[in-house]
PDB file of C-alpha atoms in Angstrom:
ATOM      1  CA  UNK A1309      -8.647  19.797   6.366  1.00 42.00           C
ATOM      2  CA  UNK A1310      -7.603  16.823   8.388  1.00 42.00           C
ATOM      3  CA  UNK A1311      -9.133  17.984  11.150  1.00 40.00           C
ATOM      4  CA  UNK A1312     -12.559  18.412   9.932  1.00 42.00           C
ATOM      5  CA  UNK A1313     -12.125  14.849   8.117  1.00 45.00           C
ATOM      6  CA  UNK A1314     -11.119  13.082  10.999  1.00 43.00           C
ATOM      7  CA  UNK A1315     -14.543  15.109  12.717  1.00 43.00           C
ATOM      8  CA  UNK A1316     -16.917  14.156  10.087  1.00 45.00           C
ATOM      9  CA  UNK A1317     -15.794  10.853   9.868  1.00 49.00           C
ATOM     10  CA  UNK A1318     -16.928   9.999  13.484  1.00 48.00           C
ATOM     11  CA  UNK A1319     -13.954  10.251  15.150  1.00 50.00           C
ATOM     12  CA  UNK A1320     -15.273  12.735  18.207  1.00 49.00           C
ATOM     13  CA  UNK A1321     -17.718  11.819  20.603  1.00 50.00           C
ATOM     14  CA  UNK A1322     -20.990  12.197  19.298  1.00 49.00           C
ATOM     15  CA  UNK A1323     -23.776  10.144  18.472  1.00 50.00           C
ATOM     16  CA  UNK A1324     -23.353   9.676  15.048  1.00 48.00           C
ATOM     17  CA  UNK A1325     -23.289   6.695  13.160  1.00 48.00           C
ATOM     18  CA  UNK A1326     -19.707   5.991  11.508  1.00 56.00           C
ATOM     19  CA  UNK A1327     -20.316   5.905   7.418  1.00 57.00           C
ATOM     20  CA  UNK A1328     -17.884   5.859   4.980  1.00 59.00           C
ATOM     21  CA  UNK A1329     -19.727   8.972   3.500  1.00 73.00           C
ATOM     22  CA  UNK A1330     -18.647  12.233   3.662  1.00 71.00           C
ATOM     23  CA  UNK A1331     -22.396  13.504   3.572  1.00 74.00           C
ATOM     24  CA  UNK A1332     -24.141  10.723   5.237  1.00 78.00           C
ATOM     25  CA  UNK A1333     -21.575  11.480   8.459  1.00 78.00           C
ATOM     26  CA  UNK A1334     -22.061  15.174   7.928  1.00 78.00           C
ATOM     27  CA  UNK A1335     -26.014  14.432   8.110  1.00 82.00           C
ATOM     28  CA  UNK A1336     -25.962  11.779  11.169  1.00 83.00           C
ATOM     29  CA  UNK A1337     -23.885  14.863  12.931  1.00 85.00           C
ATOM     30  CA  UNK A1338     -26.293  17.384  12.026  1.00 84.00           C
ATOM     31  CA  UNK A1339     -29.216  15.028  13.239  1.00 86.00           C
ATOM     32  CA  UNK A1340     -27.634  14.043  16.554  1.00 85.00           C
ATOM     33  CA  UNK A1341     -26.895  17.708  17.249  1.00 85.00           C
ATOM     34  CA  UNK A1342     -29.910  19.779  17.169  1.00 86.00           C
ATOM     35  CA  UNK A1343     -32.473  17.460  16.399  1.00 88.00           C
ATOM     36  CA  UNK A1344     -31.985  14.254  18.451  1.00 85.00           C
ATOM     37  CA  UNK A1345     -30.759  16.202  21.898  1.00 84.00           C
ATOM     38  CA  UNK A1346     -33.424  19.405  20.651  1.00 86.00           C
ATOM     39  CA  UNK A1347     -30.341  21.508  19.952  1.00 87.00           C
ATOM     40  CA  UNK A1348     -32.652  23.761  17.933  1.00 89.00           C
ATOM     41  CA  UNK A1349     -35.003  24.649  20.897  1.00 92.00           C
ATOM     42  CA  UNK A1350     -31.655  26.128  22.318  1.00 91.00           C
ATOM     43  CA  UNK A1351     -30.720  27.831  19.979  1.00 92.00           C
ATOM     44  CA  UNK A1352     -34.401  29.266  19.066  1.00 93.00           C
ATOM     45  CA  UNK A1353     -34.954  30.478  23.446  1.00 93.00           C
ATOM     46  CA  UNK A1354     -31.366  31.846  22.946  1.00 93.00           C
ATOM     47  CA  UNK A1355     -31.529  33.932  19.861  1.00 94.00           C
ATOM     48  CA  UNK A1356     -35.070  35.073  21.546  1.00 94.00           C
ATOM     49  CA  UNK A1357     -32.764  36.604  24.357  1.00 93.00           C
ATOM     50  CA  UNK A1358     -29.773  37.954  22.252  1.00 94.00           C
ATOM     51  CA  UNK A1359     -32.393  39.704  19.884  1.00 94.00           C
ATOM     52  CA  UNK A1360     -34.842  41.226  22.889  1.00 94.00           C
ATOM     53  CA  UNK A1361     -31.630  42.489  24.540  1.00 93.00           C
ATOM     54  CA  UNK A1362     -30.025  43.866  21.776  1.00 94.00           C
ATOM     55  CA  UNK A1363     -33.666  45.803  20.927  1.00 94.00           C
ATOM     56  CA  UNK A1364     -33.772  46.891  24.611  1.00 95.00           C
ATOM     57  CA  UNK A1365     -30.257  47.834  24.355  1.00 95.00           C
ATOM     58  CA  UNK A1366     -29.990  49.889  21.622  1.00 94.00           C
ATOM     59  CA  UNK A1367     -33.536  51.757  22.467  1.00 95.00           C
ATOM     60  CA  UNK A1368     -31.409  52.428  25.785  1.00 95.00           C
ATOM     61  CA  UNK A1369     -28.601  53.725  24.304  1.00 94.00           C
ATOM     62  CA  UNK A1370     -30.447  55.769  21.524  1.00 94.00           C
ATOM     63  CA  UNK A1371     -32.001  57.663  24.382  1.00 94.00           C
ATOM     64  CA  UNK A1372     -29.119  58.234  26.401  1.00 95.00           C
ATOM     65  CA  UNK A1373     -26.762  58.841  23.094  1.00 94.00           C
ATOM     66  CA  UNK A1374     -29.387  61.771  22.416  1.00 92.00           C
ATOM     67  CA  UNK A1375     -29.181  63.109  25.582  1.00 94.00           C
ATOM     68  CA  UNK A1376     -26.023  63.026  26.552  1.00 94.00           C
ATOM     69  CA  UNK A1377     -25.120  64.499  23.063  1.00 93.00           C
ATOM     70  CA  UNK A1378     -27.214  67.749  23.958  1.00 90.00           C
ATOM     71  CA  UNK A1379     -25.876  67.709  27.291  1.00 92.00           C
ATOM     72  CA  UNK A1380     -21.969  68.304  25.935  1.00 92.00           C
ATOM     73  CA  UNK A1381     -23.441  70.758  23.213  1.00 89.00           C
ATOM     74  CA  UNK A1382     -24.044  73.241  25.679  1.00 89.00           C
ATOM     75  CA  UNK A1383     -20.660  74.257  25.861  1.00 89.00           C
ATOM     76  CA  UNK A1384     -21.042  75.029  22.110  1.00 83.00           C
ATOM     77  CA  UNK A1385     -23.946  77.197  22.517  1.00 81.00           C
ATOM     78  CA  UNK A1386     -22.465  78.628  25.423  1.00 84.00           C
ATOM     79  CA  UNK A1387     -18.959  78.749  24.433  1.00 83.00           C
ATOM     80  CA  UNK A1388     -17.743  77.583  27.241  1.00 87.00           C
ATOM     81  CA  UNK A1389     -17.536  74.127  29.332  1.00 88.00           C
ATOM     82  CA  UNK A1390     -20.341  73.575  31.351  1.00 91.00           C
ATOM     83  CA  UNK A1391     -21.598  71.734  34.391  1.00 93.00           C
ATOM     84  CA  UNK A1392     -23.593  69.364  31.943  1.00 92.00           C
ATOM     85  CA  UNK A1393     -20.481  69.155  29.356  1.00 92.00           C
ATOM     86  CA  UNK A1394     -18.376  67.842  31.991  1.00 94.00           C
ATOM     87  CA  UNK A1395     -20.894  65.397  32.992  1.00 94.00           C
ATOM     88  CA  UNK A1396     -21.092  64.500  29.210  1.00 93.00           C
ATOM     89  CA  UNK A1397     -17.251  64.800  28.560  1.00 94.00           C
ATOM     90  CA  UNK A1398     -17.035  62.033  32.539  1.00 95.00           C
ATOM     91  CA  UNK A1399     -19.570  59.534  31.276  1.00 95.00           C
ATOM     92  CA  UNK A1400     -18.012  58.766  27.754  1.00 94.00           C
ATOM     93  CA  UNK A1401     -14.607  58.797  28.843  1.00 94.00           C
ATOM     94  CA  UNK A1402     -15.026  56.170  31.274  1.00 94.00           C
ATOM     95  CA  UNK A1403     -17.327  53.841  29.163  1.00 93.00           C
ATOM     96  CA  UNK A1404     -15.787  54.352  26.349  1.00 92.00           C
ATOM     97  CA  UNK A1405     -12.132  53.732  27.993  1.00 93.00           C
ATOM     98  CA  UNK A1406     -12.952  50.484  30.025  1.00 94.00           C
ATOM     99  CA  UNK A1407     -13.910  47.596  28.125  1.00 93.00           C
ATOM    100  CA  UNK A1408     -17.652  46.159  28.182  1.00 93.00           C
ATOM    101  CA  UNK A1409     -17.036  43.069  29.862  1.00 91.00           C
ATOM    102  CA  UNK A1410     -15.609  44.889  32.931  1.00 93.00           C
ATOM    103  CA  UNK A1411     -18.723  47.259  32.877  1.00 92.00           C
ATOM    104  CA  UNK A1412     -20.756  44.094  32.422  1.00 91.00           C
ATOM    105  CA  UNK A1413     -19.414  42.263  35.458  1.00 89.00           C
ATOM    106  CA  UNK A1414     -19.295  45.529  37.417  1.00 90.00           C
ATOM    107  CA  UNK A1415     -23.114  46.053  36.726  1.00 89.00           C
ATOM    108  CA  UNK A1416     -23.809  42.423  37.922  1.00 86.00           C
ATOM    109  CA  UNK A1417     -21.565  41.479  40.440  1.00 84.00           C
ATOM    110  CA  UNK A1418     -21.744  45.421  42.332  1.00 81.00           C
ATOM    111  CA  UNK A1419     -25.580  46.605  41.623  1.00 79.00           C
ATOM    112  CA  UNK A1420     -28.037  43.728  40.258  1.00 75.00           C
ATOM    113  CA  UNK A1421     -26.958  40.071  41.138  1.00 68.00           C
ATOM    114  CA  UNK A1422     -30.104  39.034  40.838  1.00 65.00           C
ATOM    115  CA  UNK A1423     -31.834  40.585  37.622  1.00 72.00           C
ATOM    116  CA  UNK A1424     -29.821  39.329  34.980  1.00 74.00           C
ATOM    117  CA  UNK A1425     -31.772  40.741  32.177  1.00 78.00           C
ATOM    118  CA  UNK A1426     -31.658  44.058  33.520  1.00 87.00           C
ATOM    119  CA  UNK A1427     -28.260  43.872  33.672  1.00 88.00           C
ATOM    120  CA  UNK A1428     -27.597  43.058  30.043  1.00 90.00           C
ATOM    121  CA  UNK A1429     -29.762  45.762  29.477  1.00 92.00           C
ATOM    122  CA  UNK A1430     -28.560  48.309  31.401  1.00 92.00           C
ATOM    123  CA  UNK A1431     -24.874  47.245  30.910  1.00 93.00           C
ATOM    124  CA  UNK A1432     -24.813  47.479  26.517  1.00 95.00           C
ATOM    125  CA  UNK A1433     -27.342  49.998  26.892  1.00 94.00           C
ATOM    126  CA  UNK A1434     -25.211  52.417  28.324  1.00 94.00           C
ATOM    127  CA  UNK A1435     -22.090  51.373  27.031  1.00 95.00           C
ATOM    128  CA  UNK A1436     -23.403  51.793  23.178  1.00 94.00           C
ATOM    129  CA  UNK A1437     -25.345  55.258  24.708  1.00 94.00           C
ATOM    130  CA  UNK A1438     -21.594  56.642  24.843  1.00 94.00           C
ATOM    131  CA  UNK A1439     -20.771  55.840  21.329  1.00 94.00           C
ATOM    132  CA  UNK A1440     -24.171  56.679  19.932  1.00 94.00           C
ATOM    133  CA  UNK A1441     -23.921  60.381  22.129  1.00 93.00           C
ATOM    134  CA  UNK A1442     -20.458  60.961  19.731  1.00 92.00           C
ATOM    135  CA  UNK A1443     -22.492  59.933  16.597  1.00 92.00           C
ATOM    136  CA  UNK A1444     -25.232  62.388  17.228  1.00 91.00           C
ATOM    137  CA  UNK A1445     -22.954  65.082  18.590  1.00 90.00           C
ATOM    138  CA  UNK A1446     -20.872  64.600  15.165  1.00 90.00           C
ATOM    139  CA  UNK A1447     -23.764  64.633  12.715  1.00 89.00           C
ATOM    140  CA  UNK A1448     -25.351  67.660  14.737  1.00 89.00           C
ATOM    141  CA  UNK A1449     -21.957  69.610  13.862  1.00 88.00           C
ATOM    142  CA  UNK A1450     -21.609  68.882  10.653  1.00 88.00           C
ATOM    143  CA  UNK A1451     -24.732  70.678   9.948  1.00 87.00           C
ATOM    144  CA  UNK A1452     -24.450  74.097   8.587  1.00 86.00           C
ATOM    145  CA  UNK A1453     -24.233  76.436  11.375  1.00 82.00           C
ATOM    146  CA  UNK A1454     -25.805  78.769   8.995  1.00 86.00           C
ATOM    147  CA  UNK A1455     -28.493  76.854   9.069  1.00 85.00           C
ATOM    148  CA  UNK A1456     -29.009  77.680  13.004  1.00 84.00           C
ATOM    149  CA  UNK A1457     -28.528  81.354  12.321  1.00 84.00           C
ATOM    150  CA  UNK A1458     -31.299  81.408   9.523  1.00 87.00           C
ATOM    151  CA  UNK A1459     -33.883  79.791  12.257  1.00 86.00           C
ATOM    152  CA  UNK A1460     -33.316  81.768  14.806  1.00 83.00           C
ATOM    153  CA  UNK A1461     -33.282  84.848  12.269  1.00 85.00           C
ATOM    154  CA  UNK A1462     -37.421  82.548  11.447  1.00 84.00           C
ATOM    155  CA  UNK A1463     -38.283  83.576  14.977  1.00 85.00           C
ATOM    156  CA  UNK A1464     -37.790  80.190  15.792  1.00 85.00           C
ATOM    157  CA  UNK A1465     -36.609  79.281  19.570  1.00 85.00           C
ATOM    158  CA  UNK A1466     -33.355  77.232  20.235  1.00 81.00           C
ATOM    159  CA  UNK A1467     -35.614  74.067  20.681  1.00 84.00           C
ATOM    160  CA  UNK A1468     -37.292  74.257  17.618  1.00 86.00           C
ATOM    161  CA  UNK A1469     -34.323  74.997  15.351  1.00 87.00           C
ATOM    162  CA  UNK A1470     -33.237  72.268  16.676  1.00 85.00           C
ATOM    163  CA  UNK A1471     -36.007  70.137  16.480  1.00 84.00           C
ATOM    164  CA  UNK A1472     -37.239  71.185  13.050  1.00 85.00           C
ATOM    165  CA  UNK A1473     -33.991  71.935  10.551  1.00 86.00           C
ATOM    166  CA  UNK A1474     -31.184  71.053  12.582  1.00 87.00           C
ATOM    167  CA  UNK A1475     -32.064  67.224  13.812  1.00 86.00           C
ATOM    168  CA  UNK A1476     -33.581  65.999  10.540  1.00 84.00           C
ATOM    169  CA  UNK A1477     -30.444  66.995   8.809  1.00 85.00           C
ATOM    170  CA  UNK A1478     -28.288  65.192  11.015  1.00 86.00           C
ATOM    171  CA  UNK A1479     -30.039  62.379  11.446  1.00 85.00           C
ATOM    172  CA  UNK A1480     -29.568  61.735   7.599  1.00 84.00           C
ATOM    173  CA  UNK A1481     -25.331  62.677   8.997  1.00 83.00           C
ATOM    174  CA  UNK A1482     -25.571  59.831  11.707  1.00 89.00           C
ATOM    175  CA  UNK A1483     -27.538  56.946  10.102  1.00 88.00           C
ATOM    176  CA  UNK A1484     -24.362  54.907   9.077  1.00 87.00           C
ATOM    177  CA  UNK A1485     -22.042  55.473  12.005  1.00 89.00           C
ATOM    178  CA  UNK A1486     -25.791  54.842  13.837  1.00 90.00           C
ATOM    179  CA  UNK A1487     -25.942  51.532  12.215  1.00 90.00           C
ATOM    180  CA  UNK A1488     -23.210  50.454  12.274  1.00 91.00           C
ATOM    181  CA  UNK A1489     -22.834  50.963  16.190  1.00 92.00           C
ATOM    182  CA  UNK A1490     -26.513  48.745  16.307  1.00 93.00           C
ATOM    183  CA  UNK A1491     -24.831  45.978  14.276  1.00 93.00           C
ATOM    184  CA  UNK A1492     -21.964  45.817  17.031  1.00 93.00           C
ATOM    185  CA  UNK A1493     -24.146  46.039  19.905  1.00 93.00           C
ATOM    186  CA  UNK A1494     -25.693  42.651  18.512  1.00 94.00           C
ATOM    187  CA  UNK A1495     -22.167  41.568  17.997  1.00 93.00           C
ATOM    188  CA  UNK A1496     -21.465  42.196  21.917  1.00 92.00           C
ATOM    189  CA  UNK A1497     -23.964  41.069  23.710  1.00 92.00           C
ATOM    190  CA  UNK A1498     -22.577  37.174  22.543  1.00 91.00           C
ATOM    191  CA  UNK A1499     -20.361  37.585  25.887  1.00 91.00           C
ATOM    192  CA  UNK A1500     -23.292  37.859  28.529  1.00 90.00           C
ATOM    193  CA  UNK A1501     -23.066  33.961  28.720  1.00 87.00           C
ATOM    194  CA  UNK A1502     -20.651  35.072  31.360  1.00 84.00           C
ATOM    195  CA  UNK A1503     -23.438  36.179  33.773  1.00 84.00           C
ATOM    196  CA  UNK A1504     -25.295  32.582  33.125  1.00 83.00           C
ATOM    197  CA  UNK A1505     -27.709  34.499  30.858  1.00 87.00           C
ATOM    198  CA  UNK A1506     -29.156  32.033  28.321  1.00 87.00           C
ATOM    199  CA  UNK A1507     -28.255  33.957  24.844  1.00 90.00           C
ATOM    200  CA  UNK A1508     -27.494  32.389  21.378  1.00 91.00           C
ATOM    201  CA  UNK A1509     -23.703  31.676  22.175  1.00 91.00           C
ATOM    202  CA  UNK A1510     -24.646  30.264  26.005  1.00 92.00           C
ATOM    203  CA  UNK A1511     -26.917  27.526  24.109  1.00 92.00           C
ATOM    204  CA  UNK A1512     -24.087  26.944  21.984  1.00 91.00           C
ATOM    205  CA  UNK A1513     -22.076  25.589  24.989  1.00 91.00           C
ATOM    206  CA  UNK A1514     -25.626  23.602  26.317  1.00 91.00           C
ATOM    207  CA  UNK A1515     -25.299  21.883  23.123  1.00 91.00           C
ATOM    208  CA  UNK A1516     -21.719  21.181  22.893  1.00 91.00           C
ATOM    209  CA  UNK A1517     -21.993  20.161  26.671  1.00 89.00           C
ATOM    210  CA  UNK A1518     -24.893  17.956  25.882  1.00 87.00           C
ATOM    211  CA  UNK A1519     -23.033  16.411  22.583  1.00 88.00           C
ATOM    212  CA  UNK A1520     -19.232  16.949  23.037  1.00 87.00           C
ATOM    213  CA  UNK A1521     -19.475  18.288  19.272  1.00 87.00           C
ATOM    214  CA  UNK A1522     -17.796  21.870  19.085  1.00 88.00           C
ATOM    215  CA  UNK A1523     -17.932  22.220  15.487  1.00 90.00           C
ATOM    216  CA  UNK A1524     -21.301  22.457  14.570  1.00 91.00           C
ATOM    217  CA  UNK A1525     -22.913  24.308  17.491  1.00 92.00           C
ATOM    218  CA  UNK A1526     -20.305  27.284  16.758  1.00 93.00           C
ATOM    219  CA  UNK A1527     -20.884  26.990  13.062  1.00 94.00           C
ATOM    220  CA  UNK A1528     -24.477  27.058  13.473  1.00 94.00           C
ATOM    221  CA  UNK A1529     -24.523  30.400  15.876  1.00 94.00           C
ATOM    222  CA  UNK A1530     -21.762  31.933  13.512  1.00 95.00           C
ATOM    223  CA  UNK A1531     -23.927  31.454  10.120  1.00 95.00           C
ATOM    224  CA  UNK A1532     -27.140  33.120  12.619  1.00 95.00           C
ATOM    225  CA  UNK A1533     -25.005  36.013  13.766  1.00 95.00           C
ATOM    226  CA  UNK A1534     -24.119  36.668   9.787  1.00 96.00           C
ATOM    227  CA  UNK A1535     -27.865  36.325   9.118  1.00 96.00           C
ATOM    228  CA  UNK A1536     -28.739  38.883  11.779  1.00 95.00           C
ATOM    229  CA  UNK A1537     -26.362  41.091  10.890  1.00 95.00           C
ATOM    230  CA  UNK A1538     -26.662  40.863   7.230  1.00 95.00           C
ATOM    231  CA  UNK A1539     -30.811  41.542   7.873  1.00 95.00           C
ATOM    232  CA  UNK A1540     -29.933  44.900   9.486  1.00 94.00           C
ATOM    233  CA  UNK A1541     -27.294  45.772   6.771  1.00 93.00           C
ATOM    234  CA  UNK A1542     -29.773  45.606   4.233  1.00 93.00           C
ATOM    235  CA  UNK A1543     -32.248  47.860   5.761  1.00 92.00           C
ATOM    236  CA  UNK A1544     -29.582  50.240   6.663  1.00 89.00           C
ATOM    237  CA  UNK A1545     -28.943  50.647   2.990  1.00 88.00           C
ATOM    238  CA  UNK A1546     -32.736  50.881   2.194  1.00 89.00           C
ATOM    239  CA  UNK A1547     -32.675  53.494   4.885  1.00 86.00           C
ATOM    240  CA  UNK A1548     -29.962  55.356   3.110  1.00 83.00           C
ATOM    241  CA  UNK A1549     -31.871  54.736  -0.474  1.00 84.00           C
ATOM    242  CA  UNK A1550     -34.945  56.231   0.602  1.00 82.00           C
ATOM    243  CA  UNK A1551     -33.551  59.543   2.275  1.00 76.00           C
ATOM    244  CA  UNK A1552     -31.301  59.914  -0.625  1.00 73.00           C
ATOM    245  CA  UNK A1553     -34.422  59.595  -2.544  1.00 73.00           C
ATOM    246  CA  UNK A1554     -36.014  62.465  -0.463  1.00 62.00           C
ATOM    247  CA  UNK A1555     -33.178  64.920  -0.951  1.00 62.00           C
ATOM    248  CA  UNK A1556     -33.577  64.526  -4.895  1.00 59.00           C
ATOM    249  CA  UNK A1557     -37.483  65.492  -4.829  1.00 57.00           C
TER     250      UNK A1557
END
């Protein structure tokens, strides 16, 4: 409490004017910081980039996720490991066993030093792609495996038991875990200020750069993190609200 007295009170850096009130001081802050010095056009190009990678990202890892999930089912329909299994079982061992700023770092530094939004891209795309690959691969089994027997026994080909009873009843299996890995990829990509990429938490250190104020920059990217995040909580649970609406019809 001391702390944040002795900060609103002027006694930083910043361009503020001194008052002897609490909200006057807290205003003259808020002015200097991301009106004054255009703070907010930071912020507004940097939560532009956090929110097109994290879209990119997670379309990325959606795809791979899928794939890679079929690719280590095989050994269930063939009840035995397979070449694609252990390609499966390789891929999400290592990403998911070495942390995403290594991978991140690795991706830049090793294969594109030049393309820094491809490397975001490509870096949380296929890190969340091993997570998401689990997901699927969890939902998929927790379908009824009679459920396989009674389209095949339909005439229906592997593919299209698949496609038509098996997949629409796991997808309703997967949509929280699903989420929930989407709401972390936004989380994550806050570190790619490391590779001088211009996100939501790099124009957080422009600004405290610019102003020598740390405590309202980080406030302000916390509170639009929480926004973000609570945005795609709630339409998670509508999500949820309409397919449990389906299964009661």
């Amino acid at each position: 409490d001391q702390i944040f007295e002795e900060y609103i009170n002027g006694n930083t850096n910043g361009g503020s004017v001194k008052s002897d009130n609490f909200f006057v001081n807290l205003f003259n802050k808020f002015k200097y910081v991301f009106i004054d010095t255009k703070g907010y056009a930071l912020l507004g190009k940097g939560l532009g980039v956090t929110l097109g990678i994290s879209f990119a990202a997670a379309l990325l890892g959606i795809v791979l996720g899928f794939l890679v999930a079929l690719m280590k089912l095989t050994e269930v329909r063939k009840k035995k490991k397979t070449f694609l299994s252990h390609v499966a079982n390789v891929y999400i061992d290592i990403l998911r066993g070495t942390p995403v700023m290594v991978q991140l770092l690795i991706i830049y530094m090793v294969i594109f030093q030049n393309k820094l939004g491809i490397v975001a891209i490509l870096t949380f795309g296929i890190n969340s792609g091993a997570y998401v690959a689990e997901n699927i691969r969890a939902g998929i089994l927790a379908v009824d495996p009679g459920q396989m027997e009674g389209g095949r026994s339909l005439g229906f080909t592997y593919r299209q038991t698949m496609r038509y009873i098996i997949l629409p009843q796991a997808i309703k299996n997967i949509l929280p875990a699903l989420g929930n890995e989407m709401i972390t990829l936004v989380k994550e990509t806050s570190i790619v200020g490391y590779v001088a990429i211009a996100d939501l938490t790099k124009a957080s250190d422009f600004i405290i750069s610019r102003t020598y104020e740390t405590f309202l920059p980080l406030i302000a990217i916390a509170l639009i993190y929480y926004i973000i995040v609570k945005i795609m909580t709630k339409a998670l649970q509508y999500m949820e609200r309409r397919l449990r609406q389906s299964d009661n019809r």
